[in-house]
Every structure is written in structure tokens, then in C-alpha cells.
mmCIF file of C-alpha atoms and ligand atoms in Angstrom:
data_model
loop_
_atom_site.group_PDB
_atom_site.id
_atom_site.type_symbol
_atom_site.label_atom_id
_atom_site.label_comp_id
_atom_site.label_asym_id
_atom_site.label_seq_id
_atom_site.Cartn_x
_atom_site.Cartn_y
_atom_site.Cartn_z
ATOM 1 C CA MET A 56 -46.845 -51.972 -80.889
ATOM 2 C CA ALA A 57 -43.573 -52.163 -78.991
ATOM 3 C CA ALA A 58 -41.742 -49.901 -76.567
ATOM 4 C CA THR A 59 -40.199 -46.891 -78.277
ATOM 5 C CA GLU A 60 -36.697 -45.906 -77.144
ATOM 6 C CA LEU A 61 -37.115 -42.553 -75.372
ATOM 7 C CA LEU A 62 -34.050 -40.505 -76.290
ATOM 8 C CA PHE A 63 -35.288 -37.471 -74.321
ATOM 9 C CA ARG A 64 -34.987 -39.474 -71.104
ATOM 10 C CA GLU A 65 -31.183 -39.429 -71.454
ATOM 11 C CA ASP A 66 -30.884 -36.023 -73.122
ATOM 12 C CA ALA A 67 -33.820 -33.600 -73.052
ATOM 13 C CA TYR A 68 -31.816 -31.178 -75.222
ATOM 14 C CA LEU A 69 -31.865 -33.308 -78.391
ATOM 15 C CA LYS A 70 -33.466 -31.184 -81.086
ATOM 16 C CA THR A 71 -32.970 -33.655 -83.952
ATOM 17 C CA ALA A 72 -32.361 -37.378 -84.347
ATOM 18 C CA THR A 73 -32.920 -40.094 -86.912
ATOM 19 C CA ALA A 74 -35.312 -42.979 -86.450
ATOM 20 C CA ARG A 75 -36.872 -45.808 -88.413
ATOM 21 C CA VAL A 76 -40.614 -46.184 -89.037
ATOM 22 C CA VAL A 77 -41.898 -49.300 -87.251
ATOM 23 C CA ALA A 78 -45.574 -48.939 -88.132
ATOM 24 C CA VAL A 79 -48.179 -46.450 -89.259
ATOM 25 C CA HIS A 80 -51.308 -46.709 -87.115
ATOM 26 C CA ALA A 81 -54.641 -44.928 -87.341
ATOM 27 C CA ASN A 82 -53.635 -42.995 -84.219
ATOM 28 C CA GLY A 83 -50.084 -42.116 -85.232
ATOM 29 C CA ILE A 84 -46.669 -43.004 -86.623
ATOM 30 C CA GLU A 85 -44.608 -45.445 -84.540
ATOM 31 C CA LEU A 86 -40.798 -45.107 -84.668
ATOM 32 C CA ASP A 87 -38.061 -47.273 -83.145
ATOM 33 C CA ARG A 88 -36.844 -44.297 -81.102
ATOM 34 C CA THR A 89 -37.897 -40.719 -80.536
ATOM 35 C CA ILE A 90 -37.072 -37.280 -79.183
ATOM 36 C CA PHE A 91 -40.807 -36.369 -79.102
ATOM 37 C CA TYR A 92 -42.198 -36.313 -75.539
ATOM 38 C CA PRO A 93 -45.660 -37.903 -75.391
ATOM 39 C CA THR A 94 -48.364 -36.229 -73.293
ATOM 40 C CA GLY A 95 -47.948 -37.395 -69.718
ATOM 41 C CA GLY A 96 -47.299 -36.308 -66.162
ATOM 42 C CA GLY A 97 -49.263 -33.142 -66.895
ATOM 43 C CA GLN A 98 -46.927 -32.055 -69.706
ATOM 44 C CA VAL A 99 -48.369 -31.670 -73.193
ATOM 45 C CA GLY A 100 -46.926 -33.705 -76.078
ATOM 46 C CA ASP A 101 -44.315 -32.325 -78.461
ATOM 47 C CA THR A 102 -44.938 -30.980 -81.938
ATOM 48 C CA GLY A 103 -42.485 -30.813 -84.844
ATOM 49 C CA VAL A 104 -41.739 -32.498 -88.159
ATOM 50 C CA LEU A 105 -40.507 -35.814 -89.524
ATOM 51 C CA VAL A 106 -38.351 -35.196 -92.591
ATOM 52 C CA ARG A 107 -38.169 -37.868 -95.313
ATOM 53 C CA ALA A 108 -35.024 -38.565 -97.344
ATOM 54 C CA SER A 109 -36.705 -36.718 -100.227
ATOM 55 C CA GLY A 110 -36.924 -33.613 -98.060
ATOM 56 C CA GLU A 111 -40.684 -33.941 -97.703
ATOM 57 C CA ARG A 112 -41.812 -32.730 -94.282
ATOM 58 C CA ILE A 113 -44.469 -34.565 -92.270
ATOM 59 C CA ALA A 114 -45.919 -32.145 -89.719
ATOM 60 C CA ILE A 115 -46.523 -33.675 -86.284
ATOM 61 C CA GLY A 116 -49.284 -31.914 -84.386
ATOM 62 C CA ASP A 117 -49.189 -33.955 -81.181
ATOM 63 C CA THR A 118 -47.409 -36.847 -79.491
ATOM 64 C CA ARG A 119 -49.239 -39.414 -77.377
ATOM 65 C CA LYS A 120 -48.581 -42.666 -75.573
ATOM 66 C CA GLY A 121 -49.755 -45.751 -77.428
ATOM 67 C CA GLU A 122 -50.071 -49.329 -76.258
ATOM 68 C CA ALA A 123 -47.073 -51.263 -74.909
ATOM 69 C CA ASP A 124 -45.047 -48.073 -74.254
ATOM 70 C CA ALA A 125 -45.043 -47.158 -77.930
ATOM 71 C CA VAL A 126 -45.042 -43.445 -78.771
ATOM 72 C CA MET A 127 -47.557 -42.222 -81.344
ATOM 73 C CA HIS A 128 -46.462 -39.275 -83.503
ATOM 74 C CA VAL A 129 -49.770 -37.796 -84.601
ATOM 75 C CA PRO A 130 -49.548 -36.296 -88.096
ATOM 76 C CA ALA A 131 -51.244 -32.968 -88.722
ATOM 77 C CA ALA A 132 -54.350 -33.120 -90.927
ATOM 78 C CA GLY A 133 -53.405 -33.663 -94.560
ATOM 79 C CA ALA A 134 -49.792 -34.638 -93.832
ATOM 80 C CA ALA A 135 -48.162 -37.348 -95.958
ATOM 81 C CA LEU A 136 -47.499 -40.702 -94.268
ATOM 82 C CA PRO A 137 -44.140 -42.513 -94.343
ATOM 83 C CA GLU A 138 -43.453 -46.103 -95.360
ATOM 84 C CA ILE A 139 -42.624 -48.821 -92.847
ATOM 85 C CA GLY A 140 -38.838 -49.221 -92.626
ATOM 86 C CA GLU A 141 -38.161 -45.701 -93.872
ATOM 87 C CA THR A 142 -35.536 -43.656 -92.011
ATOM 88 C CA LEU A 143 -36.684 -40.179 -91.015
ATOM 89 C CA THR A 144 -35.018 -37.142 -89.488
ATOM 90 C CA LEU A 145 -36.917 -35.981 -86.422
ATOM 91 C CA GLU A 146 -37.116 -32.308 -85.502
ATOM 92 C CA ILE A 147 -39.055 -31.078 -82.490
ATOM 93 C CA ASP A 148 -40.401 -27.543 -82.114
ATOM 94 C CA TRP A 149 -37.545 -26.636 -79.801
ATOM 95 C CA ALA A 150 -38.728 -23.181 -78.709
ATOM 96 C CA ARG A 151 -42.008 -24.714 -77.554
ATOM 97 C CA ARG A 152 -40.346 -27.671 -75.821
ATOM 98 C CA TYR A 153 -37.746 -25.493 -74.083
ATOM 99 C CA ALA A 154 -40.549 -23.320 -72.659
ATOM 100 C CA LEU A 155 -42.201 -26.531 -71.421
ATOM 101 C CA MET A 156 -38.927 -27.670 -69.819
ATOM 102 C CA ARG A 157 -38.446 -24.341 -68.054
ATOM 103 C CA LEU A 158 -42.035 -24.251 -66.778
ATOM 104 C CA HIS A 159 -41.973 -27.929 -65.795
ATOM 105 C CA THR A 160 -38.787 -27.466 -63.774
ATOM 106 C CA ALA A 161 -40.269 -24.297 -62.249
ATOM 107 C CA LEU A 162 -43.170 -26.370 -60.906
ATOM 108 C CA HIS A 163 -40.687 -28.671 -59.140
ATOM 109 C CA VAL A 164 -39.199 -25.607 -57.450
ATOM 110 C CA MET A 165 -42.585 -24.074 -56.607
ATOM 111 C CA SER A 166 -43.710 -27.349 -55.026
ATOM 112 C CA CYS A 167 -41.006 -26.726 -52.414
ATOM 113 C CA VAL A 168 -42.291 -23.233 -51.660
ATOM 114 C CA VAL A 169 -45.933 -24.246 -51.275
ATOM 115 C CA VAL A 170 -45.631 -27.141 -48.861
ATOM 116 C CA ALA A 171 -48.827 -29.141 -49.285
ATOM 117 C CA PRO A 172 -49.983 -32.283 -51.103
ATOM 118 C CA VAL A 173 -50.217 -31.766 -54.868
ATOM 119 C CA THR A 174 -53.583 -32.850 -56.249
ATOM 120 C CA GLY A 175 -53.043 -31.990 -59.913
ATOM 121 C CA GLY A 176 -50.890 -30.178 -62.400
ATOM 122 C CA ASN A 177 -50.507 -29.159 -66.011
ATOM 123 C CA ILE A 178 -47.757 -27.690 -68.184
ATOM 124 C CA SER A 179 -48.448 -25.973 -71.496
ATOM 125 C CA PRO A 180 -46.002 -23.822 -73.469
ATOM 126 C CA ASP A 181 -47.272 -20.509 -72.071
ATOM 127 C CA LYS A 182 -48.315 -21.389 -68.516
ATOM 128 C CA ALA A 183 -48.206 -24.097 -65.889
ATOM 129 C CA ARG A 184 -50.117 -24.865 -62.727
ATOM 130 C CA LEU A 185 -50.172 -27.023 -59.661
ATOM 131 C CA ASP A 186 -53.234 -27.752 -57.535
ATOM 132 C CA PHE A 187 -52.682 -28.075 -53.805
ATOM 133 C CA ASP A 188 -54.711 -29.500 -50.960
ATOM 134 C CA ILE A 189 -54.263 -26.395 -48.808
ATOM 135 C CA ASP A 190 -56.270 -23.569 -47.252
ATOM 136 C CA MET A 191 -56.649 -20.583 -49.601
ATOM 137 C CA SER A 192 -55.562 -18.207 -46.829
ATOM 138 C CA LEU A 193 -52.080 -19.781 -46.952
ATOM 139 C CA LEU A 194 -51.551 -18.926 -50.632
ATOM 140 C CA ASP A 195 -50.010 -15.515 -51.284
ATOM 141 C CA ALA A 196 -49.039 -14.831 -54.905
ATOM 142 C CA ALA A 197 -46.184 -12.454 -54.104
ATOM 143 C CA LYS A 198 -44.699 -14.770 -51.468
ATOM 144 C CA ILE A 199 -44.902 -17.792 -53.776
ATOM 145 C CA ALA A 200 -43.277 -15.879 -56.655
ATOM 146 C CA ASP A 201 -40.553 -14.426 -54.452
ATOM 147 C CA GLY A 202 -39.828 -17.752 -52.762
ATOM 148 C CA THR A 203 -39.693 -19.622 -56.054
ATOM 149 C CA ASN A 204 -37.491 -17.000 -57.727
ATOM 150 C CA ALA A 205 -35.120 -16.991 -54.757
ATOM 151 C CA LEU A 206 -34.613 -20.749 -55.127
ATOM 152 C CA ILE A 207 -34.238 -20.475 -58.922
ATOM 153 C CA ALA A 208 -31.510 -17.876 -58.347
ATOM 154 C CA ARG A 209 -29.369 -20.571 -56.693
ATOM 155 C CA SER A 210 -28.768 -21.811 -60.266
ATOM 156 C CA VAL A 211 -28.020 -25.399 -59.285
ATOM 157 C CA ASP A 212 -27.719 -28.262 -61.778
ATOM 158 C CA THR A 213 -30.533 -30.795 -61.859
ATOM 159 C CA GLU A 214 -29.765 -34.515 -61.693
ATOM 160 C CA THR A 215 -31.603 -37.617 -62.804
ATOM 161 C CA VAL A 216 -31.331 -40.441 -60.286
ATOM 162 C CA TRP A 217 -32.869 -43.884 -60.311
ATOM 163 C CA ILE A 218 -34.098 -45.922 -57.348
ATOM 164 C CA SER A 219 -35.747 -49.312 -57.120
ATOM 165 C CA ASP A 220 -39.506 -49.732 -56.744
ATOM 166 C CA GLU A 221 -38.806 -51.098 -53.251
ATOM 167 C CA GLU A 222 -36.820 -47.997 -52.268
ATOM 168 C CA LEU A 223 -39.665 -45.780 -53.461
ATOM 169 C CA ASP A 224 -42.210 -47.836 -51.551
ATOM 170 C CA ALA A 225 -40.055 -47.360 -48.452
ATOM 171 C CA ARG A 226 -39.998 -43.585 -48.938
ATOM 172 C CA PRO A 227 -43.618 -42.567 -49.657
ATOM 173 C CA GLU A 228 -42.791 -38.965 -48.687
ATOM 174 C CA LEU A 229 -41.088 -38.615 -52.077
ATOM 175 C CA VAL A 230 -44.422 -38.760 -53.856
ATOM 176 C CA LYS A 231 -45.972 -35.302 -53.580
ATOM 177 C CA THR A 232 -48.316 -35.619 -56.494
ATOM 178 C CA MET A 233 -51.271 -37.775 -55.567
ATOM 179 C CA SER A 234 -52.851 -37.647 -59.025
ATOM 180 C CA VAL A 235 -49.844 -38.864 -61.012
ATOM 181 C CA GLN A 236 -48.325 -42.268 -60.430
ATOM 182 C CA PRO A 237 -44.516 -42.296 -60.476
ATOM 183 C CA PRO A 238 -43.001 -43.539 -63.750
ATOM 184 C CA ARG A 239 -42.161 -47.158 -62.947
ATOM 185 C CA GLY A 240 -40.628 -49.664 -65.287
ATOM 186 C CA ALA A 241 -38.245 -52.602 -65.115
ATOM 187 C CA GLY A 242 -38.261 -52.331 -61.324
ATOM 188 C CA ARG A 243 -36.783 -48.858 -61.137
ATOM 189 C CA VAL A 244 -38.149 -45.343 -60.825
ATOM 190 C CA ARG A 245 -36.718 -42.151 -62.289
ATOM 191 C CA LEU A 246 -36.362 -39.204 -59.937
ATOM 192 C CA LEU A 247 -35.549 -35.580 -60.589
ATOM 193 C CA LYS A 248 -33.135 -34.212 -58.008
ATOM 194 C CA ILE A 249 -32.628 -30.479 -57.538
ATOM 195 C CA PRO A 250 -29.882 -30.523 -54.911
ATOM 196 C CA ASP A 251 -31.004 -29.111 -51.543
ATOM 197 C CA ILE A 252 -34.385 -28.149 -53.051
ATOM 198 C CA ASP A 253 -36.421 -31.051 -54.431
ATOM 199 C CA LEU A 254 -36.371 -34.801 -55.018
ATOM 200 C CA GLN A 255 -39.367 -36.514 -56.552
ATOM 201 C CA PRO A 256 -40.321 -39.159 -59.107
ATOM 202 C CA CYS A 257 -40.726 -37.672 -62.570
ATOM 203 C CA GLY A 258 -40.460 -38.923 -66.136
ATOM 204 C CA GLY A 259 -40.634 -35.473 -67.702
ATOM 205 C CA THR A 260 -38.172 -33.166 -69.409
ATOM 206 C CA HIS A 261 -36.201 -30.693 -67.274
ATOM 207 C CA VAL A 262 -33.592 -27.980 -67.748
ATOM 208 C CA LYS A 263 -29.977 -28.818 -66.844
ATOM 209 C CA ASN A 264 -29.606 -25.849 -64.521
ATOM 210 C CA ILE A 265 -32.538 -24.232 -62.759
ATOM 211 C CA GLY A 266 -31.080 -20.809 -63.578
ATOM 212 C CA GLU A 267 -32.315 -21.450 -67.131
ATOM 213 C CA ILE A 268 -35.878 -20.971 -65.866
ATOM 214 C CA GLY A 269 -35.221 -17.269 -65.399
ATOM 215 C CA THR A 270 -37.903 -15.509 -63.376
ATOM 216 C CA ILE A 271 -41.464 -16.701 -62.919
ATOM 217 C CA ARG A 272 -44.671 -14.813 -62.195
ATOM 218 C CA VAL A 273 -47.704 -16.122 -60.328
ATOM 219 C CA THR A 274 -50.511 -15.243 -62.719
ATOM 220 C CA ARG A 275 -53.494 -16.565 -60.816
ATOM 221 C CA ILE A 276 -54.574 -18.300 -57.629
ATOM 222 C CA ARG A 277 -58.064 -19.668 -57.362
ATOM 223 C CA SER A 278 -60.099 -22.419 -55.752
ATOM 224 C CA GLU A 279 -61.072 -25.347 -57.964
ATOM 225 C CA GLY A 280 -62.735 -27.230 -55.137
ATOM 226 C CA ARG A 281 -62.198 -28.161 -51.520
ATOM 227 C CA ARG A 282 -58.916 -30.016 -52.159
ATOM 228 C CA ASN A 283 -57.806 -28.146 -55.285
ATOM 229 C CA LYS A 284 -56.361 -24.668 -54.801
ATOM 230 C CA ARG A 285 -54.764 -23.799 -58.116
ATOM 231 C CA VAL A 286 -51.563 -21.766 -58.475
ATOM 232 C CA GLU A 287 -50.783 -20.780 -62.054
ATOM 233 C CA ILE A 288 -47.413 -19.454 -63.171
ATOM 234 C CA ALA A 289 -45.794 -18.086 -66.317
ATOM 235 C CA LEU A 290 -42.253 -17.205 -67.324
ATOM 236 C CA ALA A 291 -41.566 -13.523 -66.697
HETATM 237 ZN ZN1 LIG B 81 -40.475 -33.247 -63.616
#
């Protein structure tokens, strides 16, 4: 396996692209480049289809990281498999991915309303959560929702910025999430910047303007252990 070119890193809004089949493994189809986000950083992998020149559609039920930074496109049960060297048209389930992007970006904003170390997190198409190392008495659902929605209403553009590994090491305060290692590679680290709100390492997919999130609701707050107080949100 070899590193797959990650087109979503430059443009998270790509809904289709073409790519060449590099290999077909037991655990998935490897392409030279992809718009499918593989499960990581708490965000679930993309679903969609790979369309052959004949028009035949190969349903992709999940996307995962393989060895050597390859991306594995996991075919749904019973799906046809492509030939090595074949060129395919990639289509992600955009409605699902866009919901993930909105919720993922919402977690960045919420992490600036609840000021505490993040001990875990997860983003699925219908809900997202962060776990905080904080006292339960400091978590108020209405305050968190109102604070997050007030920041979202600023409707600022997000930016991707890169810093060196050394710069990140010199600024440990940037790493809020203790359970997820920052996405390092080739000596540089990708950061998501929400001007005047948040700056933290992240390899995920985000909306261009936080106004796209709309309004969020806090759906549940509960204790998952001494250092894990879970705040779950959904799009309103
Ligand atoms: Zn992110």
C-alpha cells in the first residue's frame, strides 16, 4: 500500500472526482487519490459509490485508513470489484458528509465555550459529542447551547494553516484533545483556525464559514467517568 492523495484536505466540498484503482485488498479498494474521508479524529468514514466506465455502481459502505497512509474504500456486501488500473468516478454521500462537516466544526466552536481538557469525541451524521475533564456542576446545557450559537452567529470563515512539528511542540496549549494525536506528517501539522474563536490541530473536514452550521442543540449531558463528562449536540 502507498499513501493516497487526500483531495478533501484541500477542498472538503468536492462531491465527485476521478481516480485510478491501485489495488484491491481484502479490506478495501485502494485508489491513487480520494475524496472519501477515512474514519479518524472521531469522525466516521464516508460512504458513497465508485462508478465504473460502464456505469456500474460499486457501493462503498465505509472508508478506513489502511497501512502506509493508504485509504481503504470498503465495498458494501455483494458489490462488484474494479480492476487494477481502472479509472473510476467517485461520488460521496454529500448530504451525510455535509452534516458531518457542520457537526465537526460545531465541536470546534463548543470546545471554546466549555473550557476544559477534551478527553474524547465522536462525530456521526446525526449527533456529535465531546468528553471533558470537568466537574459536572459546571456543565449547563442551555448555557453551552447559547454560548455556542452566539459564536456560530459571528459567521466567520474558517482557515487551514500549517505549522512545523517544532512550532507545535513549542505551543502545547494548542492541543486540547488529549485522546487524539495531532495529524503530523512530513514535519508539518495541519491546524483549523476559526478567527478569534479557535485554533487547534485537526485533519478533519470543516465548513468554509461557521454560519453554515446553523443552530445547535445540546441533547444530553452525562457522566461517563471521573474524567469524562459527555456533552452531546445535534443540529437544530
Ligand atoms: Zn476539526
